[in-house]
Amino acid sequence: MREVVEGRLVLAEDLVPGHLVIDDGWITDMATDPGNEAWAAGPLLPPGLIDVHVHGWRGHDSTGDAEALAGMARALLRQGITSFLPTAPSLPEPEIPRFAARVREWMPSAPADGAEPLAQAYAGHQFGGFS
């Protein structure tokens, strides 16, 4: 299915009126027209975003099972996130390798209709001097 989306293209150095041609979910063409006032009033058309710190999204938790990770990937893509790092929250030390193994095991089977997992990340805050 072909779709043409018109608006303001967010480019590396500029914001330019233009359009994208999308064939079967893939951007196949792009054109700019700085003088096109209709396109200049259209929506912003940014590139896909990469989220490098995701604990969860739309009820799906990064520390969950493969189904939770797949649900999170699908929900993120629908928000314009094209790739992400599932990130563990602060966890007890023995849980960290289990989290990493779960994500690593899931990554090859991540859904094609979701954001692409790039790796797994760990979030933790170390505070010292408290007793």
PDB file of C-alpha atoms in Angstrom:
ATOM      1  CA  MET A   1       0.000   0.000   0.000  1.00  0.00           C
ATOM      2  CA  ARG A   2       1.328   3.441  -0.926  1.00  0.00           C
ATOM      3  CA  GLU A   3       0.841   6.524   1.201  1.00  0.00           C
ATOM      4  CA  VAL A   4       2.121  10.078   0.709  1.00  0.00           C
ATOM      5  CA  VAL A   5       2.571  12.128   3.877  1.00  0.00           C
ATOM      6  CA  GLU A   6       3.020  15.884   3.552  1.00  0.00           C
ATOM      7  CA  GLY A   7       4.383  18.232   6.197  1.00  0.00           C
ATOM      8  CA  ARG A   8       7.564  19.738   7.611  1.00  0.00           C
ATOM      9  CA  LEU A   9      10.534  17.378   7.236  1.00  0.00           C
ATOM     10  CA  VAL A  10      12.934  17.441  10.181  1.00  0.00           C
ATOM     11  CA  LEU A  11      16.358  17.185   8.528  1.00  0.00           C
ATOM     12  CA  ALA A  12      19.804  17.259  10.103  1.00  0.00           C
ATOM     13  CA  GLU A  13      20.261  20.993   9.647  1.00  0.00           C
ATOM     14  CA  ASP A  14      16.847  22.313   8.682  1.00  0.00           C
ATOM     15  CA  LEU A  15      13.054  22.120   8.852  1.00  0.00           C
ATOM     16  CA  VAL A  16      11.748  22.046   5.267  1.00  0.00           C
ATOM     17  CA  PRO A  17       8.287  21.604   3.720  1.00  0.00           C
ATOM     18  CA  GLY A  18       8.181  18.292   1.895  1.00  0.00           C
ATOM     19  CA  HIS A  19       6.608  14.879   1.612  1.00  0.00           C
ATOM     20  CA  LEU A  20       7.451  11.243   2.234  1.00  0.00           C
ATOM     21  CA  VAL A  21       6.315   8.350   0.058  1.00  0.00           C
ATOM     22  CA  ILE A  22       5.661   5.223   2.103  1.00  0.00           C
ATOM     23  CA  ASP A  23       5.276   1.856   0.362  1.00  0.00           C
ATOM     24  CA  ASP A  24       4.209  -1.080   2.532  1.00  0.00           C
ATOM     25  CA  GLY A  25       5.518   0.606   5.665  1.00  0.00           C
ATOM     26  CA  TRP A  26       8.890   1.656   4.191  1.00  0.00           C
ATOM     27  CA  ILE A  27       9.910   5.192   3.237  1.00  0.00           C
ATOM     28  CA  THR A  28      10.788   4.875  -0.456  1.00  0.00           C
ATOM     29  CA  ASP A  29      11.039   8.507  -1.505  1.00  0.00           C
ATOM     30  CA  MET A  30      11.268  12.003  -0.090  1.00  0.00           C
ATOM     31  CA  ALA A  31      10.959  15.398  -1.738  1.00  0.00           C
ATOM     32  CA  THR A  32      11.344  18.926  -0.432  1.00  0.00           C
ATOM     33  CA  ASP A  33       9.644  22.082  -1.703  1.00  0.00           C
ATOM     34  CA  PRO A  34      10.606  25.134   0.396  1.00  0.00           C
ATOM     35  CA  GLY A  35       7.961  27.272  -1.315  1.00  0.00           C
ATOM     36  CA  ASN A  36       5.012  24.956  -0.661  1.00  0.00           C
ATOM     37  CA  GLU A  37       2.879  26.822   1.912  1.00  0.00           C
ATOM     38  CA  ALA A  38       0.437  23.927   2.393  1.00  0.00           C
ATOM     39  CA  TRP A  39       3.248  21.557   3.341  1.00  0.00           C
ATOM     40  CA  ALA A  40       4.836  24.251   5.555  1.00  0.00           C
ATOM     41  CA  ALA A  41       1.636  24.294   7.619  1.00  0.00           C
ATOM     42  CA  GLY A  42       1.575  20.491   7.922  1.00  0.00           C
ATOM     43  CA  PRO A  43       2.713  18.270  10.779  1.00  0.00           C
ATOM     44  CA  LEU A  44       6.338  17.711  11.759  1.00  0.00           C
ATOM     45  CA  LEU A  45       7.787  14.602  10.103  1.00  0.00           C
ATOM     46  CA  PRO A  46      10.827  13.647  12.231  1.00  0.00           C
ATOM     47  CA  PRO A  47      13.092  10.663  11.625  1.00  0.00           C
ATOM     48  CA  GLY A  48      12.684   7.636  13.854  1.00  0.00           C
ATOM     49  CA  LEU A  49      13.847   8.199  17.405  1.00  0.00           C
ATOM     50  CA  ILE A  50      16.172   6.044  19.518  1.00  0.00           C
ATOM     51  CA  ASP A  51      15.321   5.741  23.207  1.00  0.00           C
ATOM     52  CA  VAL A  52      18.395   4.683  25.176  1.00  0.00           C
ATOM     53  CA  HIS A  53      16.671   4.288  28.561  1.00  0.00           C
ATOM     54  CA  VAL A  54      13.354   2.402  28.688  1.00  0.00           C
ATOM     55  CA  HIS A  55      12.191   0.685  31.877  1.00  0.00           C
ATOM     56  CA  GLY A  56       8.782  -0.020  30.397  1.00  0.00           C
ATOM     57  CA  TRP A  57       5.999   1.364  28.260  1.00  0.00           C
ATOM     58  CA  ARG A  58       2.204   1.087  28.131  1.00  0.00           C
ATOM     59  CA  GLY A  59       2.008  -1.488  30.915  1.00  0.00           C
ATOM     60  CA  HIS A  60       4.949  -3.578  29.669  1.00  0.00           C
ATOM     61  CA  ASP A  61       7.980  -3.886  31.945  1.00  0.00           C
ATOM     62  CA  SER A  62      11.580  -4.321  30.775  1.00  0.00           C
ATOM     63  CA  THR A  63      12.122  -6.852  33.551  1.00  0.00           C
ATOM     64  CA  GLY A  64       9.208  -8.963  32.313  1.00  0.00           C
ATOM     65  CA  ASP A  65       9.170 -11.993  30.077  1.00  0.00           C
ATOM     66  CA  ALA A  66       9.486 -12.153  26.276  1.00  0.00           C
ATOM     67  CA  GLU A  67       5.818 -11.229  25.845  1.00  0.00           C
ATOM     68  CA  ALA A  68       6.293  -8.068  27.941  1.00  0.00           C
ATOM     69  CA  LEU A  69       9.399  -7.077  25.963  1.00  0.00           C
ATOM     70  CA  ALA A  70       7.579  -7.661  22.648  1.00  0.00           C
ATOM     71  CA  GLY A  71       4.594  -5.614  23.853  1.00  0.00           C
ATOM     72  CA  MET A  72       6.910  -2.804  24.862  1.00  0.00           C
ATOM     73  CA  ALA A  73       8.677  -2.891  21.462  1.00  0.00           C
ATOM     74  CA  ARG A  74       5.359  -2.721  19.589  1.00  0.00           C
ATOM     75  CA  ALA A  75       4.009   0.107  21.749  1.00  0.00           C
ATOM     76  CA  LEU A  76       7.218   2.130  21.373  1.00  0.00           C
ATOM     77  CA  LEU A  77       7.186   1.882  17.573  1.00  0.00           C
ATOM     78  CA  ARG A  78       3.663   3.292  17.493  1.00  0.00           C
ATOM     79  CA  GLN A  79       5.046   6.382  19.250  1.00  0.00           C
ATOM     80  CA  GLY A  80       7.864   6.954  16.733  1.00  0.00           C
ATOM     81  CA  ILE A  81      10.590   5.116  18.644  1.00  0.00           C
ATOM     82  CA  THR A  82      12.348   2.942  16.046  1.00  0.00           C
ATOM     83  CA  SER A  83      14.973   1.403  18.340  1.00  0.00           C
ATOM     84  CA  PHE A  84      15.569   1.221  22.069  1.00  0.00           C
ATOM     85  CA  LEU A  85      17.562  -0.201  24.954  1.00  0.00           C
ATOM     86  CA  PRO A  86      15.467  -2.177  27.445  1.00  0.00           C
ATOM     87  CA  THR A  87      16.804  -0.845  30.743  1.00  0.00           C
ATOM     88  CA  ALA A  88      16.732  -2.569  34.097  1.00  0.00           C
ATOM     89  CA  PRO A  89      15.729  -0.458  37.064  1.00  0.00           C
ATOM     90  CA  SER A  90      17.732  -0.703  40.260  1.00  0.00           C
ATOM     91  CA  LEU A  91      17.665  -4.420  41.032  1.00  0.00           C
ATOM     92  CA  PRO A  92      19.206  -6.681  43.638  1.00  0.00           C
ATOM     93  CA  GLU A  93      22.626  -7.715  42.353  1.00  0.00           C
ATOM     94  CA  PRO A  94      21.667 -11.375  41.622  1.00  0.00           C
ATOM     95  CA  GLU A  95      18.829 -10.179  39.340  1.00  0.00           C
ATOM     96  CA  ILE A  96      21.047  -8.168  36.993  1.00  0.00           C
ATOM     97  CA  PRO A  97      22.571 -11.143  35.124  1.00  0.00           C
ATOM     98  CA  ARG A  98      19.116 -12.748  34.880  1.00  0.00           C
ATOM     99  CA  PHE A  99      17.728  -9.543  33.352  1.00  0.00           C
ATOM    100  CA  ALA A 100      20.606  -9.407  30.855  1.00  0.00           C
ATOM    101  CA  ALA A 101      20.138 -13.060  29.891  1.00  0.00           C
ATOM    102  CA  ARG A 102      16.372 -12.612  29.368  1.00  0.00           C
ATOM    103  CA  VAL A 103      16.847  -9.620  27.091  1.00  0.00           C
ATOM    104  CA  ARG A 104      19.750 -11.218  25.181  1.00  0.00           C
ATOM    105  CA  GLU A 105      17.695 -14.379  24.647  1.00  0.00           C
ATOM    106  CA  TRP A 106      14.672 -12.378  23.453  1.00  0.00           C
ATOM    107  CA  MET A 107      16.464  -9.998  21.061  1.00  0.00           C
ATOM    108  CA  PRO A 108      16.788 -12.398  18.058  1.00  0.00           C
ATOM    109  CA  SER A 109      13.035 -13.042  18.181  1.00  0.00           C
ATOM    110  CA  ALA A 110      11.968  -9.413  18.753  1.00  0.00           C
ATOM    111  CA  PRO A 111       8.846  -8.625  16.701  1.00  0.00           C
ATOM    112  CA  ALA A 112       9.324  -7.181  13.223  1.00  0.00           C
ATOM    113  CA  ASP A 113       6.371  -4.854  13.902  1.00  0.00           C
ATOM    114  CA  GLY A 114       8.083  -3.284  16.914  1.00  0.00           C
ATOM    115  CA  ALA A 115      10.983  -0.998  17.756  1.00  0.00           C
ATOM    116  CA  GLU A 116      14.340  -2.736  17.356  1.00  0.00           C
ATOM    117  CA  PRO A 117      16.169  -3.594  20.592  1.00  0.00           C
ATOM    118  CA  LEU A 118      19.810  -2.525  20.296  1.00  0.00           C
ATOM    119  CA  ALA A 119      21.182  -3.956  23.556  1.00  0.00           C
ATOM    120  CA  GLN A 120      20.227  -4.036  27.184  1.00  0.00           C
ATOM    121  CA  ALA A 121      21.163  -1.387  29.715  1.00  0.00           C
ATOM    122  CA  TYR A 122      21.355  -1.185  33.477  1.00  0.00           C
ATOM    123  CA  ALA A 123      20.189   1.701  35.568  1.00  0.00           C
ATOM    124  CA  GLY A 124      21.204   1.978  39.149  1.00  0.00           C
ATOM    125  CA  HIS A 125      22.090   4.697  41.520  1.00  0.00           C
ATOM    126  CA  GLN A 126      24.969   4.350  43.904  1.00  0.00           C
ATOM    127  CA  PHE A 127      24.823   6.496  46.990  1.00  0.00           C
ATOM    128  CA  GLY A 128      27.556   6.419  49.588  1.00  0.00           C
ATOM    129  CA  GLY A 129      27.995   7.868  53.020  1.00  0.00           C
ATOM    130  CA  PHE A 130      24.611   6.784  54.368  1.00  0.00           C
ATOM    131  CA  SER A 131      24.260   4.447  57.294  1.00  0.00           C
TER     132      SER A 131
END
